Coordinates of C-alpha atoms in Angstrom, one line a residue:
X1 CA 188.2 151.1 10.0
X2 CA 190.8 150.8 12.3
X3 CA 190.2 150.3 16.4
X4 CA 190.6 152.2 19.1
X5 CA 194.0 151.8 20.4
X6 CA 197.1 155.0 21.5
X7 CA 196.4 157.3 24.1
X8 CA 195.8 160.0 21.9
X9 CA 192.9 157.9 20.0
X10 CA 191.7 157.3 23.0
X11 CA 191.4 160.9 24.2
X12 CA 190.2 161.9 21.2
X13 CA 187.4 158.9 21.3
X14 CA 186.3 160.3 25.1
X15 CA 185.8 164.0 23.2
X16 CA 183.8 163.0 20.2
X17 CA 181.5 161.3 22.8
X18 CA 181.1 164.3 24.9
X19 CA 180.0 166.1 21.6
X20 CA 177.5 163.3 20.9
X21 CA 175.8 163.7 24.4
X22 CA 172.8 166.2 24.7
X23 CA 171.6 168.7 27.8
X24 CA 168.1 168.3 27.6
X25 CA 167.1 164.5 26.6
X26 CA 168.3 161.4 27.3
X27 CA 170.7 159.2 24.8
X28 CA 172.1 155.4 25.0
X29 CA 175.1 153.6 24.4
X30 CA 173.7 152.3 20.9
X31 CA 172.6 155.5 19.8
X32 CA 176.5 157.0 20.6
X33 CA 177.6 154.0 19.1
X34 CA 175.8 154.6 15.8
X35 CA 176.9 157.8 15.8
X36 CA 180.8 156.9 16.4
X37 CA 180.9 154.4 13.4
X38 CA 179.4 157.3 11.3
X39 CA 182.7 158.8 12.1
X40 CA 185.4 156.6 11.6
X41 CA 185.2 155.0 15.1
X42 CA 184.6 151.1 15.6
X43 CA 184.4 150.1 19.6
X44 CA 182.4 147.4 20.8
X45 CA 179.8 148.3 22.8
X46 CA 181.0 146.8 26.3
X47 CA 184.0 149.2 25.8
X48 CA 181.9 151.7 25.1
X49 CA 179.8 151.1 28.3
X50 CA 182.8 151.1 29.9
X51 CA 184.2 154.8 28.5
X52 CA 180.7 155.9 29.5
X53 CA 180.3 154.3 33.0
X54 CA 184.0 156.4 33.9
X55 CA 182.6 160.1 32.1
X56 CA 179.3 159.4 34.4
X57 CA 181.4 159.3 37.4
X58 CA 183.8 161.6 36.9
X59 CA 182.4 165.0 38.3
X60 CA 183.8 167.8 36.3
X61 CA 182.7 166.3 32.9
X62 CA 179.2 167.0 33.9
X63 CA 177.7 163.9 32.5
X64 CA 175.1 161.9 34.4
X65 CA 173.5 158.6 33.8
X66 CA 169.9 157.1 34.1
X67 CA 170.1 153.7 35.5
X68 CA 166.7 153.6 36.5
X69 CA 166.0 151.0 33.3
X70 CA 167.8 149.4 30.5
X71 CA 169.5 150.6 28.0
X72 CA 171.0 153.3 30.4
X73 CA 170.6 156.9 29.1
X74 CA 173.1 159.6 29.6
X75 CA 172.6 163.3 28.9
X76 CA 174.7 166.7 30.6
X77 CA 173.8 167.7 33.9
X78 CA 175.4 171.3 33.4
X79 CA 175.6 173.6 31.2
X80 CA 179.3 173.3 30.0
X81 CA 179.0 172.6 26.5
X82 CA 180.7 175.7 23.9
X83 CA 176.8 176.6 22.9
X84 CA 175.7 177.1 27.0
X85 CA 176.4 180.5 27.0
X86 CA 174.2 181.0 23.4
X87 CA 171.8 183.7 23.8
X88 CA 168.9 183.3 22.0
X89 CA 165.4 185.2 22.0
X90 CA 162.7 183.3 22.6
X91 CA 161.7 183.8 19.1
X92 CA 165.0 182.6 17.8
X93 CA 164.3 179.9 20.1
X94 CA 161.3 178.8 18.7
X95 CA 162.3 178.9 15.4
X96 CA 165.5 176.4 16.2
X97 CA 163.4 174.3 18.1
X98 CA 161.0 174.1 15.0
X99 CA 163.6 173.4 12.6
X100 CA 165.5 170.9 14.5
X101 CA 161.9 169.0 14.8
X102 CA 160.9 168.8 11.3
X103 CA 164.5 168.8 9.6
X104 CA 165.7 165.5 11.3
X105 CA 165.7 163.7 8.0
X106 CA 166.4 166.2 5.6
X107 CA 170.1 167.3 6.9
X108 CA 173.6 165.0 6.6
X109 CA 174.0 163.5 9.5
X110 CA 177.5 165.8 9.7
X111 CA 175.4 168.8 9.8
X112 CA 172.7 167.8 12.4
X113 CA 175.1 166.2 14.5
X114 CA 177.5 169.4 14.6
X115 CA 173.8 171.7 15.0
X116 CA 172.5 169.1 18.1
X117 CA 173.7 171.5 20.9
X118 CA 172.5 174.5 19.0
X119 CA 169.0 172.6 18.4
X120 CA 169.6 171.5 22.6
X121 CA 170.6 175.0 23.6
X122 CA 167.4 176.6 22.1
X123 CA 164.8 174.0 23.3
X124 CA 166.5 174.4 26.7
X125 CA 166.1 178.2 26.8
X126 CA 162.5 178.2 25.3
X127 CA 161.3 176.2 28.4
X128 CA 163.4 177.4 31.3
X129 CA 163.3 180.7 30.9
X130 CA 159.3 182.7 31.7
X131 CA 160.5 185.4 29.1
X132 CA 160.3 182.7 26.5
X133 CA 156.3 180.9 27.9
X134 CA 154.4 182.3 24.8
X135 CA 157.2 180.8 22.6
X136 CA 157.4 177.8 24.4
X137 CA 153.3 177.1 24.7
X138 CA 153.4 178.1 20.8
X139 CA 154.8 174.7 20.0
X140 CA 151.3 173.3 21.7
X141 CA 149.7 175.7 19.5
X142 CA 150.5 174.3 15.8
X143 CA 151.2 171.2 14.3
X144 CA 151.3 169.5 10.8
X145 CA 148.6 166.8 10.2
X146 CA 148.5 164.6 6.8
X147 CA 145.2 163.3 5.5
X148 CA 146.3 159.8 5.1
X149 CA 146.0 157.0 8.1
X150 CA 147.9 157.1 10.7
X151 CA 151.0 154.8 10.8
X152 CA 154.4 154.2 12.3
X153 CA 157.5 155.4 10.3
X154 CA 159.8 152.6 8.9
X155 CA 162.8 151.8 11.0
X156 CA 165.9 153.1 9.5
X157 CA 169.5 152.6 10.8
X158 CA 171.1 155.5 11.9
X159 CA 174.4 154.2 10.1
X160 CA 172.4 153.8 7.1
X161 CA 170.9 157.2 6.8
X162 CA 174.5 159.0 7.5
X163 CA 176.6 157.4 5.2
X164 CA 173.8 157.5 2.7
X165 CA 173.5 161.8 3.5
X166 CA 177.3 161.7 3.7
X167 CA 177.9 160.3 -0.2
X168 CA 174.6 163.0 -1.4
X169 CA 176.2 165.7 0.5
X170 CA 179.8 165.2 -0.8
X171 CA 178.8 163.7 -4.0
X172 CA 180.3 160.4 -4.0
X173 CA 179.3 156.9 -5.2
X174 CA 177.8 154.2 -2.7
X175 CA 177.8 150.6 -2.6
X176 CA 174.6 149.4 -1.4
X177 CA 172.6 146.0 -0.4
X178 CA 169.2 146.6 -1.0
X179 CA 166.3 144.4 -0.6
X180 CA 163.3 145.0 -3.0
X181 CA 159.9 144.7 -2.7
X182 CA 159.8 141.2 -2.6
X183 CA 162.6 140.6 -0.5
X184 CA 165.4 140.0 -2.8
X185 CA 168.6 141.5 -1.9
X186 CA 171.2 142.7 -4.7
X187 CA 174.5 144.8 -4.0
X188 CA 174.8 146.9 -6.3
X189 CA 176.8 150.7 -6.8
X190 CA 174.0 153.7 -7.1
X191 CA 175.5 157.2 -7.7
X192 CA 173.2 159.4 -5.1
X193 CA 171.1 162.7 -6.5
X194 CA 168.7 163.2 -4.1
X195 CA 166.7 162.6 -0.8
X196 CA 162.9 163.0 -0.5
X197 CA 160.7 162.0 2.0
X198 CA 157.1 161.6 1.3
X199 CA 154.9 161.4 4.6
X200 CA 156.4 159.0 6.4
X201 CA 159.0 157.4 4.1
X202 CA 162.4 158.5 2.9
X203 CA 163.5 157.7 -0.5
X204 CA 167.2 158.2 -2.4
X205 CA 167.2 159.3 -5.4
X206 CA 169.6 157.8 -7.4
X207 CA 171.3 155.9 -10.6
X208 CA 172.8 153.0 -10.6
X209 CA 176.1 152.5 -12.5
X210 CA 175.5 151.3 -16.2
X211 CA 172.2 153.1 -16.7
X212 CA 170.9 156.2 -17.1
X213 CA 167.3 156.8 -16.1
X214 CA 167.2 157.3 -12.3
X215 CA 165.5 155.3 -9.5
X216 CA 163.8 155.7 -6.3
X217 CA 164.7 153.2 -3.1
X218 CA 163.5 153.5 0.6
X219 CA 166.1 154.2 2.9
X220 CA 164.4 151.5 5.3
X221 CA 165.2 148.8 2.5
X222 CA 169.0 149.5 2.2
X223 CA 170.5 146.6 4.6
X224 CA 174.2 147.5 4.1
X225 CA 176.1 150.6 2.9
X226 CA 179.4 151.5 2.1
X227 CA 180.8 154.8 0.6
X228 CA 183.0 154.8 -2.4
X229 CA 185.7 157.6 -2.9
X230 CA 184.5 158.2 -6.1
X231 CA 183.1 160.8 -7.4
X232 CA 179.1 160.3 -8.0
X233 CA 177.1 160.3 -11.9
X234 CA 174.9 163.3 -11.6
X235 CA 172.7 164.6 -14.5
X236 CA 173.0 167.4 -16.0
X237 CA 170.6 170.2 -15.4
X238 CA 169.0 168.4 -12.8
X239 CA 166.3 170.3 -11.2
X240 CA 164.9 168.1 -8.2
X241 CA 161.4 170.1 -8.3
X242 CA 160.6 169.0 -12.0
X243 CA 161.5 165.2 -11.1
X244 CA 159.0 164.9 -8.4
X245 CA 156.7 166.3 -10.5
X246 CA 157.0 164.3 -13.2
X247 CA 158.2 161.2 -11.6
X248 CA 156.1 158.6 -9.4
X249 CA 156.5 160.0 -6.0
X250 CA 153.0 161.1 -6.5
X251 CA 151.9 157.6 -6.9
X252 CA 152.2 157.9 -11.2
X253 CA 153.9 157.4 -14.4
X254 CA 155.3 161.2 -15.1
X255 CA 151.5 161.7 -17.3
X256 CA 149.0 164.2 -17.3
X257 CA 145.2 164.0 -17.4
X258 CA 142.3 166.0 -18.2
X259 CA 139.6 165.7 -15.2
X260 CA 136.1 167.0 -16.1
X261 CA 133.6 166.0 -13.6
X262 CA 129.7 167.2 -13.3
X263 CA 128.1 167.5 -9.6
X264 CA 125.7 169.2 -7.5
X265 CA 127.6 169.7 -4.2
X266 CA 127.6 173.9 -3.0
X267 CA 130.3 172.2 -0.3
X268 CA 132.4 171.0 -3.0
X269 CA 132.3 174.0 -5.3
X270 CA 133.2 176.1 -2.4
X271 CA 135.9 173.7 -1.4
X272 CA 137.7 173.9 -4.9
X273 CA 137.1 177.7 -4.8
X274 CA 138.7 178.2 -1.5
X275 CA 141.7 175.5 -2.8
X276 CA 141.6 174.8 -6.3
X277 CA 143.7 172.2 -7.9
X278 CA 145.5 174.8 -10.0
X279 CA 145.8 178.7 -11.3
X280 CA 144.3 176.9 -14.3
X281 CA 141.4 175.1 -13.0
X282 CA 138.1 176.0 -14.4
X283 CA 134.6 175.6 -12.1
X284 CA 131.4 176.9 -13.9
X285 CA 128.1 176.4 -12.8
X286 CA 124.6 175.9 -15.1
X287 CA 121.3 177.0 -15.3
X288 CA 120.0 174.2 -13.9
X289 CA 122.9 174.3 -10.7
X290 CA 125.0 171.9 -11.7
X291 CA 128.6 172.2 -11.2
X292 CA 131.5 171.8 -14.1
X293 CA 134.9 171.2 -13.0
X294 CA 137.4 170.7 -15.9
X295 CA 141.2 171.3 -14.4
X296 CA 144.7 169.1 -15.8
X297 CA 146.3 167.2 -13.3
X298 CA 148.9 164.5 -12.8
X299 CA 147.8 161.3 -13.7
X300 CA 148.2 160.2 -10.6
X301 CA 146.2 157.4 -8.0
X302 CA 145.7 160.1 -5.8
X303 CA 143.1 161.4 -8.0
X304 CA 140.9 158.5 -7.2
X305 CA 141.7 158.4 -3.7
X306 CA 140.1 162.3 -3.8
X307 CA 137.0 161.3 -5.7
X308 CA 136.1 158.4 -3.3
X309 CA 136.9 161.0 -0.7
X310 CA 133.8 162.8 -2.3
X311 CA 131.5 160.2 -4.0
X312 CA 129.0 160.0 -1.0
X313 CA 128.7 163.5 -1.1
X314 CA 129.6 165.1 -3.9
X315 CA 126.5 163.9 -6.0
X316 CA 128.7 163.3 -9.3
X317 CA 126.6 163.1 -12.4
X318 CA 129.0 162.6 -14.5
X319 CA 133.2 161.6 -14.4
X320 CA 135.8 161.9 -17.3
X321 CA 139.4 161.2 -16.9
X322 CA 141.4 161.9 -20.3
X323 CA 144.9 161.0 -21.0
X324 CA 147.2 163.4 -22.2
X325 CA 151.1 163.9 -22.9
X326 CA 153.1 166.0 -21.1
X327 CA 156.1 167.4 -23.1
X328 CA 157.5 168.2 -20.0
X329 CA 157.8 164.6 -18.4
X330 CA 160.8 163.0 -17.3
X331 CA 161.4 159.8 -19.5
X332 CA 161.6 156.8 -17.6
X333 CA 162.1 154.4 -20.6
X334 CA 165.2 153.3 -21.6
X335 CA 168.1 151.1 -20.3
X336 CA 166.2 150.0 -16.9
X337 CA 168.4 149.1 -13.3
X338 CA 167.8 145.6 -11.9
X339 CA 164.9 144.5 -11.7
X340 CA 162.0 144.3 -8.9
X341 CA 163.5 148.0 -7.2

């Protein structure tokens, strides 16, 4: 990756900068940074600081910079960009600002980079404007909530997650260093397939070169990553809905069970009536008011985590958890990656 160095570079450095700063929110030198290597730029952060500190102070580029604390943050202080003269509704402005929220990890980084003035633009009409208050307050007015404890999301590089998006999105090959679970780090080339995140955590999908059966790593455990000009392994008829399914992104082995439990709880027959686990779940009640659930699931851990949810409750009398075989699972036997993934 070759430095910084003609006029020309240069000017076109100081533009792809000005892209990278928003309107409404504050962003540092590292963060600009991160984003420049992403694109084929490598300049050391002083000289970066420097480029910055001479847009900040240079009136008609409409950039200022918070010095109030360390790291500096710089963000536009007019409305200059080519999306300031957008015009959204308030309800198209909602919907932006919704999207850009909860589709931060599930777009290349090329896509939400080139959409971050769109995403800016709407946010900044949705609260400036008093046309646009019942949009805006609706954003106070909804929110997603998971069941699970509450905990911080794993750091991730920036770098990291845009090459890695970069080789999914344009199907290419990547070299990566990952560290396992138990801290062992192996470089190693993975083709990419797909990108899920489940809660908090993102995982790549992906095969490594030499097998066939497919693998699941945590973006937060790739140290180093490089992309390959090659073009990436992809199976055939790949359908990413029946792999989670079958795979062990719901904390399983790709098996099915047969759950038939017995209880007495009207709160718990009314909570599988109003959300069963299924269109084929079956809830029956006795003669003498006892409850009979029998429904197929995933063999999953989560099944247990639901019935200790219930147990002090639920007044189980009875509990049976049958194997079965799905024809429909993805095979994970076979010729098996490196070890300790």
């Amino acid at each position: 990756m070759a430095r910084v160095s003609s006029i020309s570079q240069e000017a076109l450095l100081i533009i792809e900068i000005l892209k990278l700063i928003p309107r409404n929110r504050l962003i540092t030198a590292s963060e600009i940074r991160n984003s420049l290597f992403s694109a084929g730029y490598d300049i050391p952060i002083r000289t970066l600081q420097r480029y910055l500190k001479s847009i900040s102070e240079t009136e008609s580029l409409h950039v200022e910079c918070d010095s109030r604390s360390k790291p500096y943050g710089y963000r536009r202080s007019s409305p200059k960009s080519e999306f300031a003269d957008l015009k959204l509704t308030p309800e198209e402005s909602l919907l932006l600002s919704l999207a850009g929220q909860y589709l931060q990890y599930l777009l290349p980084t090329t896509i939400s980079t080139s959409l971050s003035q769109v995403f800016d633009a709407a946010r900044d009409q949705l609260f400036s404007h008093p046309a646009a208050t019942p949009a805006a307050s609706w954003l106070n007015k909804v929110a997603l909530v998971f069941t699970s404890i509450p905990t911080l999301p794993p750091e991730i590089k920036p770098r990291i997650f845009s090459i890695a998006t970069e080789g999914l999105y344009r199907n290419r090959k990547l070299e990566i260093n990952y560290s396992n679970k138990n801290g062992k780090q192996k470089v190693s080339v993975v083709s990419p397939i797909a990108l899920v995140q489940q809660d908090l955590r993102i995982y790549l999908v992906c095969r490594y070169d030499g097998y066939e059966d497919l693998r699941n790593l945590a973006l937060h455990r790739i140290m180093d990553i490089r992309l390959l000009d090659i073009e990436a392994d992809r199976p055939k008829d790949f359908r990413l809905a029946d792999y989670i399914r079958h795979s062990n992104f719901n904390f399983g082995t790709g098996k099915k069970c047969r759950l038939e439990i017995a209880f007495r709880s009207p709160v718990l027959a009314l909570n599988l009536k109003e959300t069963p686990f299924n269109r084929e779940q079956k809830l029956e009640k006795d003669a003498d008011g006892v409850f009979h659930l029998d429904v197929v699931l995933d063999d999953t851990t989560q099944i247990d985590g639901w019935i200790a949810l219930w147990k002090d409750n639920a007044e189980f009398l009875e509990i049976r958890r049958t194997p079965i075989q799905d024809p429909a699972a993805v095979k994970m036997a076979g010729n098996q990656p490196p070890d300790g993934i």
